[in-house]
Coordinates of C-alpha atoms and ligand atoms in Angstrom, one line a residue:
M1 CA -8.5 -0.7 -46.4
T2 CA -8.7 -2.6 -43.2
D3 CA -12.0 -2.6 -41.5
V4 CA -11.4 -1.6 -37.9
K5 CA -14.3 -2.2 -35.7
L6 CA -13.9 -0.3 -32.4
T7 CA -16.6 0.1 -29.9
Y8 CA -16.8 1.4 -26.4
E9 CA -19.9 1.5 -24.2
W10 CA -20.5 4.3 -21.7
G11 CA -23.9 4.3 -20.0
D12 CA -26.3 3.5 -22.7
G13 CA -24.1 4.8 -25.6
V14 CA -21.7 3.0 -27.8
Y15 CA -18.6 4.9 -28.8
T16 CA -15.7 4.1 -31.0
L17 CA -12.5 2.8 -29.5
L18 CA -9.4 0.9 -29.7
S19 CA -8.6 -2.5 -31.2
W20 CA -6.6 -3.7 -28.2
F21 CA -9.2 -2.7 -25.6
K22 CA -11.0 -5.6 -23.9
K23 CA -14.0 -4.0 -22.1
E24 CA -14.9 -7.0 -20.0
R25 CA -11.4 -7.5 -18.8
V26 CA -11.1 -3.8 -17.8
K27 CA -14.5 -3.9 -16.1
N28 CA -13.5 -6.9 -14.1
A29 CA -10.0 -5.5 -13.2
R30 CA -9.0 -4.6 -9.7
V31 CA -6.3 -2.1 -9.2
L32 CA -4.8 -0.9 -5.9
V33 CA -3.5 2.7 -5.9
A34 CA -1.0 3.5 -3.1
G35 CA -1.0 7.2 -2.4
A36 CA -3.6 9.8 -3.2
G37 CA -1.5 12.9 -3.7
A38 CA -0.9 14.7 -7.0
L39 CA 0.1 11.5 -8.8
G40 CA -2.6 9.4 -7.2
N41 CA -5.3 12.0 -8.3
E42 CA -4.1 11.7 -11.9
V43 CA -3.9 7.9 -11.8
V44 CA -7.3 7.4 -10.3
K45 CA -8.9 9.9 -12.7
N46 CA -7.4 8.0 -15.7
L47 CA -8.4 4.5 -14.3
A48 CA -12.0 5.9 -13.8
L49 CA -12.1 7.2 -17.4
F50 CA -11.0 3.8 -18.7
G51 CA -13.7 2.1 -16.6
V52 CA -11.5 0.0 -14.4
G53 CA -14.2 -1.9 -12.4
H54 CA -12.8 -1.7 -8.9
I55 CA -10.1 0.7 -7.6
Y56 CA -8.8 0.7 -4.1
V57 CA -7.1 4.0 -2.9
V58 CA -4.9 3.9 0.1
D59 CA -3.6 7.0 1.9
F60 CA -3.5 8.1 5.5
D61 CA -3.1 11.8 4.9
Q62 CA -5.6 14.7 5.1
I63 CA -5.9 17.4 2.4
E64 CA -4.1 20.7 2.8
F65 CA -4.4 23.9 0.9
S66 CA -0.9 23.4 -0.7
N67 CA -2.3 20.2 -2.4
L68 CA -4.9 22.1 -4.4
T69 CA -2.6 23.5 -7.1
R70 CA -1.8 20.1 -8.5
S71 CA -4.6 17.7 -7.5
V72 CA -7.4 17.5 -10.0
L73 CA -9.9 15.9 -7.7
F74 CA -9.5 18.1 -4.6
R75 CA -11.6 21.3 -3.9
E76 CA -11.1 24.2 -1.5
D77 CA -13.8 22.8 0.8
D78 CA -11.9 19.6 1.2
A79 CA -8.9 21.5 2.6
Y80 CA -11.1 23.5 5.0
N81 CA -12.7 20.3 6.2
H82 CA -9.4 18.5 6.5
S83 CA -10.9 15.6 4.6
Y84 CA -8.9 12.5 4.0
K85 CA -7.3 12.3 0.6
A86 CA -8.4 8.7 0.0
D87 CA -12.1 9.5 0.8
V88 CA -12.2 12.5 -1.6
V89 CA -10.4 10.8 -4.4
A90 CA -12.8 7.8 -4.2
R91 CA -15.9 10.0 -4.2
R92 CA -14.9 12.2 -7.1
A93 CA -13.7 9.3 -9.2
M94 CA -17.2 7.7 -8.9
E95 CA -18.7 11.1 -10.0
I96 CA -16.5 10.9 -13.1
N97 CA -17.6 7.3 -13.8
P98 CA -20.6 6.1 -11.8
Q99 CA -20.3 2.6 -13.3
I100 CA -17.2 1.8 -11.3
K101 CA -16.5 1.2 -7.6
V102 CA -13.7 3.0 -5.8
T103 CA -13.0 2.0 -2.2
P104 CA -11.0 4.3 0.0
I105 CA -8.7 2.9 2.7
V106 CA -7.5 5.6 5.2
G107 CA -4.4 4.1 6.6
N108 CA -0.8 3.0 6.2
L109 CA -0.2 0.8 3.1
F110 CA 2.1 -1.6 5.0
S111 CA 0.5 -2.1 8.4
E112 CA -3.1 -1.2 7.9
V113 CA -4.1 -2.8 4.5
G114 CA -4.9 -6.5 4.6
F115 CA -2.5 -8.6 2.5
G116 CA -5.5 -10.4 1.1
L117 CA -6.3 -7.2 -0.8
Y118 CA -2.8 -7.1 -2.4
R119 CA -3.3 -10.8 -3.4
S120 CA -6.7 -10.0 -5.0
V121 CA -5.7 -7.2 -7.3
D122 CA -4.4 -7.4 -10.9
V123 CA -1.8 -4.7 -10.5
V124 CA -0.6 -2.1 -7.9
I125 CA 0.2 1.5 -8.8
G126 CA 2.6 3.4 -6.5
C127 CA 2.0 7.1 -6.2
L128 CA 4.4 7.6 -3.2
D129 CA 6.7 10.3 -2.1
S130 CA 9.2 8.4 0.1
R131 CA 11.8 5.7 -0.2
I132 CA 10.4 3.9 2.9
A133 CA 7.0 3.7 1.5
R134 CA 8.4 2.3 -1.8
Y135 CA 10.5 -0.2 0.1
Q136 CA 7.4 -1.4 2.0
L137 CA 5.1 -1.5 -1.0
N138 CA 7.7 -3.5 -2.9
R139 CA 7.9 -6.1 -0.1
L140 CA 4.2 -6.6 -0.1
C141 CA 4.0 -6.8 -3.9
M142 CA 6.8 -9.4 -4.1
R143 CA 5.1 -11.4 -1.3
A144 CA 1.9 -11.3 -3.3
G145 CA 3.6 -12.0 -6.6
K146 CA 2.2 -8.8 -8.2
T147 CA 3.6 -6.2 -10.6
W148 CA 3.8 -2.7 -9.3
I149 CA 4.2 0.5 -11.2
D150 CA 6.1 3.2 -9.4
G151 CA 5.8 6.8 -10.4
S152 CA 7.9 9.7 -9.2
I153 CA 7.9 13.4 -10.0
E154 CA 10.1 16.3 -9.2
N155 CA 9.9 19.8 -10.7
M156 CA 9.6 19.3 -14.5
T157 CA 10.9 15.8 -14.5
G158 CA 9.4 12.4 -13.7
A159 CA 10.0 8.7 -14.0
V160 CA 8.0 5.5 -14.2
R161 CA 9.6 2.2 -13.1
V162 CA 7.8 -1.2 -13.3
Y163 CA 8.8 -3.9 -10.9
S164 CA 7.7 -7.6 -11.3
P165 CA 8.6 -10.8 -9.4
N166 CA 11.6 -12.5 -11.1
I167 CA 12.3 -9.5 -13.3
S168 CA 13.0 -6.5 -11.2
C169 CA 12.8 -5.5 -7.5
Y170 CA 13.0 -2.1 -5.9
E171 CA 15.0 -3.3 -2.9
C172 CA 17.6 -4.9 -5.2
G173 CA 18.1 -1.6 -7.0
L174 CA 18.8 0.4 -3.8
S175 CA 22.3 1.5 -3.2
R176 CA 23.9 0.5 0.2
E177 CA 23.5 4.1 1.5
E178 CA 19.8 4.3 0.5
F179 CA 19.2 0.9 2.1
N180 CA 21.0 1.9 5.3
N181 CA 18.9 5.1 5.5
I182 CA 15.7 3.1 5.3
M183 CA 16.9 0.7 8.0
L184 CA 17.8 3.6 10.2
R185 CA 14.2 4.8 10.0
T186 CA 12.4 1.5 10.2
G187 CA 14.9 -1.0 11.7
C188 CA 15.2 -0.1 15.4
A189 CA 12.6 -2.1 17.2
D190 CA 12.4 -1.0 20.7
V191 CA 12.9 2.8 20.6
V192 CA 10.2 5.2 19.6
R193 CA 11.0 7.3 16.6
T194 CA 8.4 9.8 15.6
Q195 CA 8.4 9.7 11.8
G196 CA 8.4 13.1 10.3
K197 CA 6.5 13.8 7.1
A198 CA 8.4 13.2 3.9
G199 CA 10.0 16.5 2.7
R200 CA 7.9 18.4 0.2
V201 CA 9.1 18.0 -3.3
A202 CA 8.6 20.9 -5.6
T203 CA 6.6 19.7 -8.6
T204 CA 4.0 20.8 -11.2
P205 CA 0.6 19.6 -12.2
I206 CA 2.2 18.9 -15.6
S207 CA 4.7 16.3 -14.4
A208 CA 1.9 14.7 -12.3
S209 CA -0.4 14.5 -15.4
I210 CA 2.4 13.0 -17.7
I211 CA 3.7 10.5 -15.2
G212 CA 0.2 9.5 -13.9
A213 CA -0.9 9.0 -17.5
M214 CA 2.1 6.8 -18.3
Q215 CA 1.5 4.7 -15.1
V216 CA -2.1 4.0 -16.1
Q217 CA -1.1 3.2 -19.6
E218 CA 1.3 0.6 -18.2
A219 CA -1.4 -0.7 -15.9
M220 CA -3.7 -1.2 -18.9
K221 CA -1.0 -3.3 -20.6
I222 CA -0.6 -5.5 -17.4
I223 CA -4.4 -5.9 -17.2
H224 CA -4.5 -7.0 -20.8
Q225 CA -1.5 -9.5 -20.5
D226 CA -2.6 -12.9 -21.5
E227 CA -0.5 -16.1 -21.5
K228 CA -2.5 -17.6 -24.3
E229 CA -2.8 -14.6 -26.5
P230 CA 0.2 -12.4 -27.1
T231 CA -0.5 -8.7 -26.9
P232 CA 1.0 -6.0 -29.2
F233 CA 2.4 -4.0 -26.2
K234 CA 5.9 -3.4 -25.0
T235 CA 5.7 -3.0 -21.2
L236 CA 8.2 -1.2 -19.0
Q237 CA 8.7 -4.3 -16.8
G238 CA 12.3 -4.2 -15.7
K239 CA 12.8 -0.7 -17.2
M240 CA 12.6 2.9 -16.3
L241 CA 11.1 5.6 -18.4
R242 CA 12.4 9.1 -17.6
Y243 CA 10.8 12.3 -18.8
E244 CA 12.7 15.6 -18.7
G245 CA 10.4 18.5 -19.3
M246 CA 13.1 21.2 -19.5
T247 CA 14.4 19.7 -22.7
N248 CA 11.4 17.6 -23.8
T249 CA 13.4 14.4 -23.7
T250 CA 12.1 11.0 -22.9
N251 CA 14.4 8.0 -22.4
I252 CA 14.0 4.4 -21.5
Y253 CA 16.7 2.7 -19.4
K254 CA 17.1 -0.9 -18.5
F255 CA 16.5 -1.1 -14.8
A256 CA 16.3 -4.7 -13.9
A257 CA 17.8 -5.6 -10.6
W258 CA 17.2 -9.1 -9.2
K259 CA 19.7 -10.5 -6.7
S260 CA 19.3 -14.0 -5.4
T261 CA 20.1 -13.1 -1.8
C262 CA 17.4 -10.3 -1.5
P263 CA 15.1 -10.8 1.5
A264 CA 12.2 -9.1 -0.3
H265 CA 11.7 -12.0 -2.7
E266 CA 9.9 -14.1 -0.1
R267 CA 6.7 -15.2 -1.7
W268 CA 3.8 -16.0 0.5
E269 CA 2.4 -19.1 -1.2
P270 CA 0.4 -21.2 -0.7
V271 CA -2.1 -19.2 1.4
T272 CA -4.7 -21.2 3.4
P273 CA -8.2 -19.7 3.4
G274 CA -9.6 -19.1 6.8
N275 CA -13.3 -18.7 6.1
E276 CA -14.4 -18.2 9.6
L277 CA -11.5 -15.9 10.4
S278 CA -11.9 -12.2 10.6
A279 CA -9.7 -9.4 12.1
T280 CA -12.7 -8.8 14.4
C281 CA -12.1 -12.2 16.1
T282 CA -10.6 -12.1 19.6
I283 CA -7.1 -13.4 20.0
A284 CA -8.4 -16.4 22.0
N285 CA -10.9 -17.3 19.3
A286 CA -8.4 -16.7 16.4
L287 CA -5.8 -19.0 18.0
H288 CA -8.5 -21.7 18.5
L289 CA -9.7 -21.4 14.9
L290 CA -6.1 -21.4 13.5
K291 CA -5.4 -24.7 15.3
S292 CA -8.5 -26.3 13.9
I293 CA -8.0 -24.9 10.3
L294 CA -4.4 -26.1 10.2
G295 CA -4.9 -29.3 12.2
V296 CA -2.1 -28.6 14.6
K297 CA -1.7 -28.5 18.4
K298 CA 0.4 -25.3 18.8
V299 CA 0.1 -22.0 17.0
E300 CA 1.9 -18.6 17.2
I301 CA 1.0 -15.6 15.1
N302 CA 4.1 -13.8 13.9
M303 CA 3.2 -10.2 13.3
R304 CA 5.4 -9.2 10.4
N305 CA 4.1 -5.7 9.6
N306 CA 3.1 -4.3 12.9
K307 CA 3.6 -4.9 16.7
F308 CA 1.3 -4.5 19.7
I309 CA 2.5 -2.1 22.3
D310 CA 1.0 -2.3 25.8
K311 CA 3.2 0.4 27.4
I312 CA 6.1 2.8 26.7
I313 CA 8.7 3.8 29.2
S314 CA 10.3 7.2 29.1
D315 CA 14.1 7.6 29.9
Q316 CA 14.1 10.8 31.9
P317 CA 12.2 10.7 34.1
E318 CA 11.8 7.0 34.1
K319 CA 8.1 6.5 33.9
E320 CA 5.6 4.0 32.4
F321 CA 2.7 4.9 30.2
D322 CA -0.1 2.6 29.2
V323 CA -0.6 2.6 25.5
M324 CA -2.5 -0.6 24.4
L325 CA -2.2 0.2 20.6
P326 CA -0.6 -1.2 17.5
E327 CA 2.8 0.4 16.7
S328 CA 1.3 2.0 13.6
K329 CA -0.9 4.2 15.8
L330 CA 1.8 5.2 18.3
D331 CA 3.0 8.4 16.6
E332 CA -0.6 9.7 16.5
H333 CA -1.1 8.7 20.2
I334 CA 2.0 10.6 21.3
K335 CA 1.1 13.7 19.3
K336 CA -2.4 13.8 20.8
N337 CA -1.3 13.3 24.4
E338 CA 0.1 16.5 25.9
E339 CA 2.4 14.9 28.5
L340 CA 3.8 12.4 26.0
R341 CA 4.2 15.1 23.3
K342 CA 6.2 17.4 25.6
L343 CA 8.4 14.5 26.8
S344 CA 9.0 13.3 23.3
Y345 CA 11.0 16.5 22.5
R346 CA 13.6 15.7 25.2
T347 CA 13.7 12.1 26.0
L348 CA 13.6 8.6 24.4
F349 CA 10.7 6.2 24.9
H350 CA 11.2 2.5 25.0
K351 CA 8.4 0.3 23.8
H352 CA 7.2 -2.8 25.6
F353 CA 5.8 -4.8 22.7
F354 CA 4.5 -8.1 21.5
E355 CA 5.1 -9.4 17.9
N356 CA 4.6 -13.2 18.5
I357 CA 1.2 -14.0 19.7
D358 CA 0.5 -17.3 21.4
E359 CA -1.4 -18.7 24.4
T360 CA 0.9 -16.7 26.8
F361 CA -0.3 -13.3 25.4
P362 CA -1.9 -11.5 28.3
Y363 CA -4.7 -9.7 26.5
M364 CA -6.7 -12.6 25.0
N365 CA -9.9 -10.6 24.7
L366 CA -8.5 -8.0 22.3
T367 CA -9.4 -8.5 18.7
L368 CA -6.8 -9.1 15.9
Q369 CA -7.6 -5.6 14.6
Q370 CA -7.0 -4.0 18.0
I371 CA -3.4 -5.4 18.2
G372 CA -2.6 -4.3 14.6
I373 CA -3.7 -7.0 12.2
P374 CA -5.9 -5.3 9.5
L375 CA -9.1 -6.6 8.0
Y376 CA -8.6 -9.3 5.2
D377 CA -5.0 -9.7 6.2
V378 CA -2.9 -12.9 5.8
V379 CA -1.3 -14.0 9.1
E380 CA 2.0 -15.9 9.3
V381 CA 1.5 -18.7 11.8
S382 CA 4.3 -20.9 13.3
T383 CA 3.1 -24.3 14.3
N384 CA 4.5 -27.7 15.4
K385 CA 4.2 -28.7 11.7
G386 CA 6.0 -25.7 10.2
V387 CA 5.1 -22.1 9.1
F388 CA 1.7 -21.4 7.3
H389 CA 0.1 -18.3 5.9
V390 CA -3.6 -18.1 6.6
E391 CA -6.0 -15.5 5.1
L392 CA -8.7 -13.8 7.2
T393 CA -11.1 -14.8 4.4
G394 CA -14.1 -13.9 6.6
D395 CA -13.3 -10.2 5.7
A396 CA -13.1 -10.7 2.0
N397 CA -16.7 -9.6 1.4
L398 CA -15.8 -6.1 2.7
Y399 CA -13.6 -5.7 -0.4
E400 CA -15.8 -7.1 -3.1
Ligands
LIG1 ZN1 15.0 -7.8 -4.4

């Protein structure tokens, strides 16, 4: 008989466990979970039970009563209080396992989460309900060189797909029609489009449990991957696992799309650390610091995930409105302002925006954060010596 020695510590106790499980590695792991709905609840719960040391949960949404039937971490009070999903998921997960840290980020995963955070995690788990969000998450993960594990659920079915640089890419797998639809929603730069919420998909707590569990199992495999020491696992990298609850069938399909012409494969490397740089710096100070860090005479920040809008102009009647906000906050601004909201039903707004920030930018005393560059981000900088990527490393301690 083989002697299998399996131990697992929880608090002061030692429990039996699994031969493959490396406690230290899991304790030191950092996982970013994008989306805190039904799937996100299951995923974070499982990561907490495994003892994954630091989990980041990103979601901009508030809890509604309809979420309660399939979200294990939400309570009725949370819906009454309109609490943010990310906040509640983080708090409850730390109740499940007080030894871990869960950091909530209330905001958009593309424009309001610093790229430094994407670079710092071991793996990203997507618990999203729209193609646009998947398209955006894929772009960030490819830029950062990270594997991301996509889960989707509908009714009694669900799927897990694992995308990794040089193996498989979400954007490469899109049909032309799907791609065009995404471009229609995201591509038009100067006209305001209020983005409706993604359509509700009918689903059950069972599909969320099954798919969320499979996603975390894949994440554990990625966390245990080791170049020196081969692991016993088969991962779903470049594959799709599809579960069909009606007939109890599970199938694995090859799903590896990687086209050499795809614009999503742009890897941001190397990244220059900017130890004094923070998103709380003013534009004037940031431009000055960037010049000194890069040793160049001329710098221009290229905003790749957001824009700064100083005003919008309505078509009928033709009228200007001061906005002074990042594009990512514009929808919310229009909905909160009665005049703008009424106008938005019957006319188009044109944006007056800035996306390349240099010495001619008229609002030098605003901070990077105020124009739409999040904490711990990496900024793309065009200079007289070429293009650089510089991290706002001064913010890194906020995410330790
Ligand atoms: Zn691609």
